[in-house]
PDB file of C-alpha atoms and ligand atoms in Angstrom:
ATOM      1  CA  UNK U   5    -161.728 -97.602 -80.443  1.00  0.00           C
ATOM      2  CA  UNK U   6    -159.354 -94.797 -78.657  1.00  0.00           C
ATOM      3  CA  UNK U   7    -162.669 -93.419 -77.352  1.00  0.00           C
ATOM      4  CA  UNK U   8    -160.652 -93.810 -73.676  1.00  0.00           C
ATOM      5  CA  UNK U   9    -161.211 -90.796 -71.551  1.00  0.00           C
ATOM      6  CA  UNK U  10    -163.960 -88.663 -73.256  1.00  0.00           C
ATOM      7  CA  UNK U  11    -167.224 -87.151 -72.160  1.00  0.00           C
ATOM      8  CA  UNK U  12    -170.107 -87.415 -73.737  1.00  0.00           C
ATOM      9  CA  UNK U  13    -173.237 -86.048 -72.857  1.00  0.00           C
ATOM     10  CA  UNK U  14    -176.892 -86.506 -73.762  1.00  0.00           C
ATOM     11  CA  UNK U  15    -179.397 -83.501 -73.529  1.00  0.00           C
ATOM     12  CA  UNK U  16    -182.859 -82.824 -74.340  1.00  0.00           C
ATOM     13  CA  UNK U  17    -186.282 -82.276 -73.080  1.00  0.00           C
ATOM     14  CA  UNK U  18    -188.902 -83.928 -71.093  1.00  0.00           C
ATOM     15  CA  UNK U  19    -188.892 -87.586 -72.713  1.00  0.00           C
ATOM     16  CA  UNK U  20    -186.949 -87.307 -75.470  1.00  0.00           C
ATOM     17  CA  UNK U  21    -185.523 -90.805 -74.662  1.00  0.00           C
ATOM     18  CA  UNK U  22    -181.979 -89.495 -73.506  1.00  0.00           C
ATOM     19  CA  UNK U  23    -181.410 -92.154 -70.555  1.00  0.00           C
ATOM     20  CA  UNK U  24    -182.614 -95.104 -72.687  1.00  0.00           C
ATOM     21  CA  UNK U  25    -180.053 -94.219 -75.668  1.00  0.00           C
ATOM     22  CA  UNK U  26    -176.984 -93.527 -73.124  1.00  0.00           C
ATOM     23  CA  UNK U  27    -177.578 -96.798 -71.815  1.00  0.00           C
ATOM     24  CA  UNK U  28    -177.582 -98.576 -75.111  1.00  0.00           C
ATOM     25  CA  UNK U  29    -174.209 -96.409 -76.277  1.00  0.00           C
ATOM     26  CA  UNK U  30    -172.838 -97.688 -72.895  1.00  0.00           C
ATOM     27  CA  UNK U  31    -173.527-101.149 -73.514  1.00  0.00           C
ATOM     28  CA  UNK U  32    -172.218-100.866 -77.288  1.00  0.00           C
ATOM     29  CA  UNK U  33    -168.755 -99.358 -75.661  1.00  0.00           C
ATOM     30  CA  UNK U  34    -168.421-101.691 -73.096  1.00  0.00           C
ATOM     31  CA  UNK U  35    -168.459-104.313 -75.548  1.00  0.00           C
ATOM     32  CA  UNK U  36    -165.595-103.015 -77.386  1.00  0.00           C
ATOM     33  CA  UNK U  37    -163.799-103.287 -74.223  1.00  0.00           C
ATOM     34  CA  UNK U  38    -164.233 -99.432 -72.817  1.00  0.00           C
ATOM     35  CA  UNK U  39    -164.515 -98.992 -69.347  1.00  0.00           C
ATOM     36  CA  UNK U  40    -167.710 -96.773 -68.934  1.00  0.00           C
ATOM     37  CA  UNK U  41    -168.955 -95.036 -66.478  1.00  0.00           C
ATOM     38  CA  UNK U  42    -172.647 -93.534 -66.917  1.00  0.00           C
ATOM     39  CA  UNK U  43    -173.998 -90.289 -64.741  1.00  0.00           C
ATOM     40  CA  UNK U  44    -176.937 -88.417 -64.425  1.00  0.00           C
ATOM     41  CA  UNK U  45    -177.269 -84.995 -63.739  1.00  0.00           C
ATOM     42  CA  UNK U  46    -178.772 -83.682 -60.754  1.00  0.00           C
ATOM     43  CA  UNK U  47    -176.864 -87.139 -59.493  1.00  0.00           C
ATOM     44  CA  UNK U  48    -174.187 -88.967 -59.500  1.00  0.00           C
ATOM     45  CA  UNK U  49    -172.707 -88.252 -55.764  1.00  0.00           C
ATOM     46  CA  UNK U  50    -175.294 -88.476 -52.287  1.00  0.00           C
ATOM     47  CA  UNK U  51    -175.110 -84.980 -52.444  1.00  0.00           C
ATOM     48  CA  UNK U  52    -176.949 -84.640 -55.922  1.00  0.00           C
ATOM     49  CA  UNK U  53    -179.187 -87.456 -55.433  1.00  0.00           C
ATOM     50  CA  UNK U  54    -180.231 -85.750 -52.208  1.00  0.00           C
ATOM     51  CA  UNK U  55    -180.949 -82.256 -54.465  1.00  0.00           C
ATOM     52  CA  UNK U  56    -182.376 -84.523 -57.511  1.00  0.00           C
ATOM     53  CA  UNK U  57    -185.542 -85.207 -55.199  1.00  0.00           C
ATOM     54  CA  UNK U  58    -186.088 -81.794 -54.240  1.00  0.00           C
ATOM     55  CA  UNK U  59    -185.271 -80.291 -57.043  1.00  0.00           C
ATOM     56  CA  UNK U  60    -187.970 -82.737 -59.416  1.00  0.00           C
ATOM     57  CA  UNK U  61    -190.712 -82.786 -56.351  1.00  0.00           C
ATOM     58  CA  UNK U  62    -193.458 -81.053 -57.366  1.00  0.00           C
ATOM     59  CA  UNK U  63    -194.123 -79.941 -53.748  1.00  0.00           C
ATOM     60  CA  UNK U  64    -190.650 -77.999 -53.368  1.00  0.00           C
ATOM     61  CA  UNK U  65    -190.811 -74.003 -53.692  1.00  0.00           C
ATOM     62  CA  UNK U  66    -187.594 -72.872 -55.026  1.00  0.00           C
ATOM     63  CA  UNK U  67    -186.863 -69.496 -56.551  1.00  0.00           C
ATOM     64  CA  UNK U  68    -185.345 -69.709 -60.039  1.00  0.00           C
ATOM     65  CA  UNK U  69    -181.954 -68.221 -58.862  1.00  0.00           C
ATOM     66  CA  UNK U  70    -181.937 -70.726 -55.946  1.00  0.00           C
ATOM     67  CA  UNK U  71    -182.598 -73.494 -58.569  1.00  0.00           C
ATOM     68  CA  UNK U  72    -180.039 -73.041 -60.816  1.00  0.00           C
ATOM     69  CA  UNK U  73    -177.268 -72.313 -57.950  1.00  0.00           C
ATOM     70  CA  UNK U  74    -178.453 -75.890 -56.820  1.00  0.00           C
ATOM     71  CA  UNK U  75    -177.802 -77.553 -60.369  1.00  0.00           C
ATOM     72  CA  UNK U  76    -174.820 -75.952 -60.202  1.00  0.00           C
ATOM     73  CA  UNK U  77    -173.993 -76.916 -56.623  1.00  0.00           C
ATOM     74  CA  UNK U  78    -174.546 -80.956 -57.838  1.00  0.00           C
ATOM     75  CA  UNK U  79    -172.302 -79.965 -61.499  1.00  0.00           C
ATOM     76  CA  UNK U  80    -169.153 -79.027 -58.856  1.00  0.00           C
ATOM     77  CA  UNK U  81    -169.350 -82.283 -56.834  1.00  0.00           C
ATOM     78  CA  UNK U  82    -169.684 -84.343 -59.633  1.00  0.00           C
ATOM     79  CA  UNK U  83    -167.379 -83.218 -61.426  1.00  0.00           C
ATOM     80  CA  UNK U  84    -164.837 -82.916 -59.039  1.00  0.00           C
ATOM     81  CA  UNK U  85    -165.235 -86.150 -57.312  1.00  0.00           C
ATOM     82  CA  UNK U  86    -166.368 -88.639 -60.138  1.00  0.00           C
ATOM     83  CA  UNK U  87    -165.838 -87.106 -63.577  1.00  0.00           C
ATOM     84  CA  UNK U  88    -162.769 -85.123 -63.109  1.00  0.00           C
ATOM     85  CA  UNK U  89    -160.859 -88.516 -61.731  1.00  0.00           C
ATOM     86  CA  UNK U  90    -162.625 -90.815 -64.027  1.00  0.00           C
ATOM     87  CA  UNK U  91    -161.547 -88.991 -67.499  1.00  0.00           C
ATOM     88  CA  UNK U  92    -157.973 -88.967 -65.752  1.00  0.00           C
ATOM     89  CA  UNK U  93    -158.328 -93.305 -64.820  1.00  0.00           C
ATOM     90  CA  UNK U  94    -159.208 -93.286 -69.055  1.00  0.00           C
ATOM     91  CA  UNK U  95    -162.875 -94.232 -68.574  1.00  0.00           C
ATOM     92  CA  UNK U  96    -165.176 -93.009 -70.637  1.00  0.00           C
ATOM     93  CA  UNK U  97    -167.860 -90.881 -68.869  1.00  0.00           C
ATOM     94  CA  UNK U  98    -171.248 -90.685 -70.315  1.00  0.00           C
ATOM     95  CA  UNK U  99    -173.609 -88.075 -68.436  1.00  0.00           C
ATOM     96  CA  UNK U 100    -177.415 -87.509 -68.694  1.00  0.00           C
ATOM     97  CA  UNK U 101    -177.402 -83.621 -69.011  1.00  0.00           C
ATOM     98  CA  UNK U 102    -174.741 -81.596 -68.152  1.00  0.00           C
ATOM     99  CA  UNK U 103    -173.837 -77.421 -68.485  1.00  0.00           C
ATOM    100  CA  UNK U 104    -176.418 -77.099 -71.507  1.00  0.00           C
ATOM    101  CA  UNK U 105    -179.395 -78.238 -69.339  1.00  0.00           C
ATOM    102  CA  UNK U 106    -178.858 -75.303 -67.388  1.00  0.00           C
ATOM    103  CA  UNK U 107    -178.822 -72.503 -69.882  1.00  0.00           C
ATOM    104  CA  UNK U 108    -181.615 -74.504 -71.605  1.00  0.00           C
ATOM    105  CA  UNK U 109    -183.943 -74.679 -68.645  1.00  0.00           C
ATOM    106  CA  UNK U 110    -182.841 -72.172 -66.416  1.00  0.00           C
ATOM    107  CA  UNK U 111    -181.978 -69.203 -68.661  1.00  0.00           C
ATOM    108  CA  UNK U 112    -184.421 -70.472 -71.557  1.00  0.00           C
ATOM    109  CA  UNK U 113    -186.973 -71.978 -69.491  1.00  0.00           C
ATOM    110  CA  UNK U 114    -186.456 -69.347 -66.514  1.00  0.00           C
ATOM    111  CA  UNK U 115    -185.534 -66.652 -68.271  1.00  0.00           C
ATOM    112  CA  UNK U 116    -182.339 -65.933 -66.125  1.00  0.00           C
ATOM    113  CA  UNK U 117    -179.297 -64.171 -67.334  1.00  0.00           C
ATOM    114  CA  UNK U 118    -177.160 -66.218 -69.686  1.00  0.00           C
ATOM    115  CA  UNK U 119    -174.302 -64.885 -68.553  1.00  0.00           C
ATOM    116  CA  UNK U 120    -175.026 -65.514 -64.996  1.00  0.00           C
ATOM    117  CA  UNK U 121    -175.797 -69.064 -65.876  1.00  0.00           C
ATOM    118  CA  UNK U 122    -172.244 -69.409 -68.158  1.00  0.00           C
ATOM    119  CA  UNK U 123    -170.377 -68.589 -64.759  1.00  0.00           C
ATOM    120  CA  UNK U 124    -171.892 -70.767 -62.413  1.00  0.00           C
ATOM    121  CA  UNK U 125    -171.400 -73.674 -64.617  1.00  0.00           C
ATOM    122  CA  UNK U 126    -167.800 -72.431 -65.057  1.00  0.00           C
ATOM    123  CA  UNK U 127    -167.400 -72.217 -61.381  1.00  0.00           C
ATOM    124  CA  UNK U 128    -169.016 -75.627 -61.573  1.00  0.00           C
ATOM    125  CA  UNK U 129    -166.342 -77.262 -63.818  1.00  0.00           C
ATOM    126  CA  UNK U 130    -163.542 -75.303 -64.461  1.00  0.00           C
ATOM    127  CA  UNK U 131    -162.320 -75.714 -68.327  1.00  0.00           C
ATOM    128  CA  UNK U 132    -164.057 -79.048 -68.808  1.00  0.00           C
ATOM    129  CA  UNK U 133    -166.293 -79.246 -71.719  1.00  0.00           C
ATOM    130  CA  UNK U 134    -168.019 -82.478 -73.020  1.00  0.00           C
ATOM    131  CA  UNK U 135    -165.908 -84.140 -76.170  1.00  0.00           C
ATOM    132  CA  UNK U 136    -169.393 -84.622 -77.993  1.00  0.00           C
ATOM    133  CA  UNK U 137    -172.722 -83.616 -76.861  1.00  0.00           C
ATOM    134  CA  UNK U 138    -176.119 -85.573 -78.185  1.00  0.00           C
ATOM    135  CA  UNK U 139    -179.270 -83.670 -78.664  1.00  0.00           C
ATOM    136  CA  UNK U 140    -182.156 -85.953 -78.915  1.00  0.00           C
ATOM    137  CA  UNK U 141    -184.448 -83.278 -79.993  1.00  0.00           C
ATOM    138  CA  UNK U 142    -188.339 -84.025 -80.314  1.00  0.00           C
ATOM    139  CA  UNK U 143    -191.851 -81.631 -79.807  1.00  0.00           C
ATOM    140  CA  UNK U 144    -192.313 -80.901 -76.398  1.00  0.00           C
ATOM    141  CA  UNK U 145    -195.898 -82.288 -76.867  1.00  0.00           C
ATOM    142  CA  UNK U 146    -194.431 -85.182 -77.951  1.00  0.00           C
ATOM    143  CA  UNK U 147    -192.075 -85.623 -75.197  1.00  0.00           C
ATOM    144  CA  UNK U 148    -194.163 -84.623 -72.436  1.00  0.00           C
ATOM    145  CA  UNK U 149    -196.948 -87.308 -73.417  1.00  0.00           C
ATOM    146  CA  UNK U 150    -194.155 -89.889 -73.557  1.00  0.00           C
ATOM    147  CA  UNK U 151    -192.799 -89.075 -70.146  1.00  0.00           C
ATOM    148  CA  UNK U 152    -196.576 -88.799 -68.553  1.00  0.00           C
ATOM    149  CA  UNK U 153    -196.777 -92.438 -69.935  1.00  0.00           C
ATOM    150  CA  UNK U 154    -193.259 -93.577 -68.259  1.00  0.00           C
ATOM    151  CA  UNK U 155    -194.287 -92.012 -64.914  1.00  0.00           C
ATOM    152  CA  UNK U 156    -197.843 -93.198 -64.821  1.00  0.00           C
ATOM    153  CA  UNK U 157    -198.907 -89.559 -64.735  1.00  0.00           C
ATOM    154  CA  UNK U 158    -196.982 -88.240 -61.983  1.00  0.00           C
ATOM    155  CA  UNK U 159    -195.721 -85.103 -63.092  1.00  0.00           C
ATOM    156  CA  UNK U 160    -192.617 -83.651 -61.603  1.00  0.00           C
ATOM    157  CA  UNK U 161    -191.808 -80.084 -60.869  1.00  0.00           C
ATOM    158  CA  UNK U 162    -190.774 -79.330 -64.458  1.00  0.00           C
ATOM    159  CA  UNK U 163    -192.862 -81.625 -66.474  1.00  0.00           C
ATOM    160  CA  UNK U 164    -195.933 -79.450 -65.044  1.00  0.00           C
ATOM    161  CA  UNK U 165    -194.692 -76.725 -66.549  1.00  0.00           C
ATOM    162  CA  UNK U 166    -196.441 -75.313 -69.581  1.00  0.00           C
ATOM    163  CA  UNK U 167    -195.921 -75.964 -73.270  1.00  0.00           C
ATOM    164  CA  UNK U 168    -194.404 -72.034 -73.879  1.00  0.00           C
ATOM    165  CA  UNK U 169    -191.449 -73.149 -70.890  1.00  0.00           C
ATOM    166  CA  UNK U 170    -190.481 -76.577 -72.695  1.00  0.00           C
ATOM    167  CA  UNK U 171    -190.631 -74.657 -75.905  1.00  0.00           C
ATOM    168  CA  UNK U 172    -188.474 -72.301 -74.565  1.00  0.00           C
ATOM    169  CA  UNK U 173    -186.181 -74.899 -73.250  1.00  0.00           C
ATOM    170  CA  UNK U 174    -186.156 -76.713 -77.228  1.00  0.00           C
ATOM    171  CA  UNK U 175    -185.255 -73.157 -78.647  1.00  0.00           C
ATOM    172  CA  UNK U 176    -182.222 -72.652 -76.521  1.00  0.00           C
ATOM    173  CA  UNK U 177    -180.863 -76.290 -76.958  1.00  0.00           C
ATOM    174  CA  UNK U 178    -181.204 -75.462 -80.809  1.00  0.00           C
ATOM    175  CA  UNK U 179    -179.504 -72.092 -80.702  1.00  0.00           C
ATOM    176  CA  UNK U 180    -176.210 -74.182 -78.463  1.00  0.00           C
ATOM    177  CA  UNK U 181    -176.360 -76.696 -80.938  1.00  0.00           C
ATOM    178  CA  UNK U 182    -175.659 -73.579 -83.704  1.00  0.00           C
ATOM    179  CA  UNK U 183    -173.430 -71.793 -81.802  1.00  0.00           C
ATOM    180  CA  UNK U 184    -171.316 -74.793 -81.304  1.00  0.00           C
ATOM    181  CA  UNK U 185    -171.819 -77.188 -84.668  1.00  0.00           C
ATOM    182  CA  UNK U 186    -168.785 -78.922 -83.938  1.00  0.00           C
ATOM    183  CA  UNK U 187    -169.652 -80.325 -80.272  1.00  0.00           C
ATOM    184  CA  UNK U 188    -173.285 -80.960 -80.832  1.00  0.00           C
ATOM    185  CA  UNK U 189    -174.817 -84.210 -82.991  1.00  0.00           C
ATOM    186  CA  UNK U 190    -178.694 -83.402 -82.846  1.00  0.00           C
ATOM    187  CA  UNK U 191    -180.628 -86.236 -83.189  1.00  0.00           C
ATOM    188  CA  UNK U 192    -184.264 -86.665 -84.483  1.00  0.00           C
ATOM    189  CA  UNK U 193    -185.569 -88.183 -81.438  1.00  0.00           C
ATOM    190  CA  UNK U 194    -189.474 -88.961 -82.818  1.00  0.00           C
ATOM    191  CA  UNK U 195    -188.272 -92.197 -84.560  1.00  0.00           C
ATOM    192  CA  UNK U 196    -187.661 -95.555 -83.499  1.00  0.00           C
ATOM    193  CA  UNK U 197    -184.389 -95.977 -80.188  1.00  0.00           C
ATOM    194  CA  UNK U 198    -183.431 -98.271 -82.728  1.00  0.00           C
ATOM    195  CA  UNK U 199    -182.828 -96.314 -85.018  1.00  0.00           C
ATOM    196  CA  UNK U 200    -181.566 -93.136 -83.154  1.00  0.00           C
ATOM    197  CA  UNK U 201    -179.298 -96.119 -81.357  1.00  0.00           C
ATOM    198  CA  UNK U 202    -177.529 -96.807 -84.772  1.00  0.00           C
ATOM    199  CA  UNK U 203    -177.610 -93.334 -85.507  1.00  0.00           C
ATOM    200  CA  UNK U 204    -175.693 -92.598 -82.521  1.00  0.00           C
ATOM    201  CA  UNK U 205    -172.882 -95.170 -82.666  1.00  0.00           C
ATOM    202  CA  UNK U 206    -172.136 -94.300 -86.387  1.00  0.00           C
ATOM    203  CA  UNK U 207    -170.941 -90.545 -85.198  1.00  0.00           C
ATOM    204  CA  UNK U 208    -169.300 -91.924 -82.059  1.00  0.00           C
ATOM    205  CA  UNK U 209    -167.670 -94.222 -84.199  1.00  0.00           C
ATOM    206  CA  UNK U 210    -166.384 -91.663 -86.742  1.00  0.00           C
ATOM    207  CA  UNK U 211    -165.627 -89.283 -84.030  1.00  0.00           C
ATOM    208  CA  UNK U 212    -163.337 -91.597 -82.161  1.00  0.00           C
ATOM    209  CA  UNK U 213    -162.039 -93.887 -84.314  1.00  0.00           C
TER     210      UNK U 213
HETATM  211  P1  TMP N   9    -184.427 -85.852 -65.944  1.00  0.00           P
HETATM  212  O1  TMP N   9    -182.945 -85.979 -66.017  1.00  0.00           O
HETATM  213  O2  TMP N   9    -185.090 -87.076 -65.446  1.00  0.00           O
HETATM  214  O3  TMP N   9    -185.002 -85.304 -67.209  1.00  0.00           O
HETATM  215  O4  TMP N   9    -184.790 -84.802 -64.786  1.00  0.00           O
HETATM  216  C1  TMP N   9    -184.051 -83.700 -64.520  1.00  0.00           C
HETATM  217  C2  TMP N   9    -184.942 -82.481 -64.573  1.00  0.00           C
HETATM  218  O5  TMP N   9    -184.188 -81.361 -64.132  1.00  0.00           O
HETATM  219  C3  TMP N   9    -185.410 -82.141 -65.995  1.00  0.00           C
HETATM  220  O6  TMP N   9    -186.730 -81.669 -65.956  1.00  0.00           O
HETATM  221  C4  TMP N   9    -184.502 -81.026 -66.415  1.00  0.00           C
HETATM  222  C5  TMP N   9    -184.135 -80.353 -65.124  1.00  0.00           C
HETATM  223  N1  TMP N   9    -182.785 -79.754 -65.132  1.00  0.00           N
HETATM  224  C6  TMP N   9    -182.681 -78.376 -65.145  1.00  0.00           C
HETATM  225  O7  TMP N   9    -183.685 -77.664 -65.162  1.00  0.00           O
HETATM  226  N2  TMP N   9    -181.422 -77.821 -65.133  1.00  0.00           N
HETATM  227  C7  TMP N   9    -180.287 -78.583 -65.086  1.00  0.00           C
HETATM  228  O8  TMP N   9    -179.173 -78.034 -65.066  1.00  0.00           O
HETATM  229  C8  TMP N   9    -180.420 -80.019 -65.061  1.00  0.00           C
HETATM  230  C9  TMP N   9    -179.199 -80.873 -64.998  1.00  0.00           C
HETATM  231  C10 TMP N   9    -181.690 -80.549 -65.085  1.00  0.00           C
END
């Protein structure tokens, strides 16, 4: 498959199952013989695994502006010193959220200016855009009882949040995947990871072929 050197990223809300289905499309493209690399977002680099903790603690107070300038902050290291060189080694990077998160959560959750967010994830990555972006989309309620299950009830600073945030956050990801039809597969993410698994390597198949 001549799938070497593309980005693909997985987004969606609290428990939607994004993490479990990147690491079965990872597995499915290694097996083909693709080198893969899979990210997550805040992550990746020390730096972002340092901000992942205080940005999901439930104890940390951070202003909305000062939260999305930190998102932002881990996007620009990542990308510049694992993505960026990756792509250009022919790997194929898979990343667990990426720009969309951000004007998902942080204008649509937040309610910060869109255009605002649009720069700083510009400043974040230049002219790099994911090849294909996956939308596991499922009811917040849904999702948010699935991820209190994973975590044994240990909330983190944005699964506390209330039901009118995550739908917020759902709304947003649903206008993106409108405005841009072509990058976007949504994904009903309330059935089986078996099925949304098969689901998923069909398009990435007939994407990349
Ligand atoms: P998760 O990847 O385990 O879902 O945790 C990351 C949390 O951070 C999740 O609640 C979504 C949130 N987030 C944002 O609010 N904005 C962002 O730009 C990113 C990458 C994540």
């Amino acid at each position: 498959m001549p799938i070497a050197g593309r980005f693909i990223t997985f987004e969606g809300g609290e428990g939607a199952g994004k993490s479990t289905q990147l690491t079965r499309l990872a597995e499915r493209l290694g097996a083909t013989g693709a080198s893969v690399l899979s990210l997550r977002e805040p992550g990746g680099t020390p730096f972002g695994e340092k901000m992942r903790d205080v940005l999901k603690q439930p104890g940390s107070v951070i202003q909305p502006a000062a939260e999305a300038l930190l998102f932002a902050a881990c996007r620009a290291q990542l990308v510049a010193d694992v993505i960026t060189p990756a792509l250009a080694g022919g790997q194929v990077v898979l990343c667990d959220r990426f720009i969309d998160s951000t004007v998902a959560y942080q204008s649509g959750g937040r309610g910060l200016d869109r255009g605002l967010i649009e720069s700083a994830n510009r400043l974040a990555c230049g002219p790099l855009r994911p090849d294909l972006t996956i939308l596991l989309d499922l009811d917040p309620a849904s999702g948010l009882g699935r991820a209190s299950v994973r975590d044994h009830g240990q909330a983190d600073r944005f699964e506390v949040l209330g039901a009118v945030f995550h739908q917020e956050v759902r709304a947003v990801y649903h206008a993106l995947a409108k405005e841009e039809p072509a990058r976007f597969f949504i994904v009903d993410a309330s059935r089986p990871a078996e099925t949304i698994a098969e689901e998923i390597w069909h398009e990435v198949a007939r994407r990349f072929r």
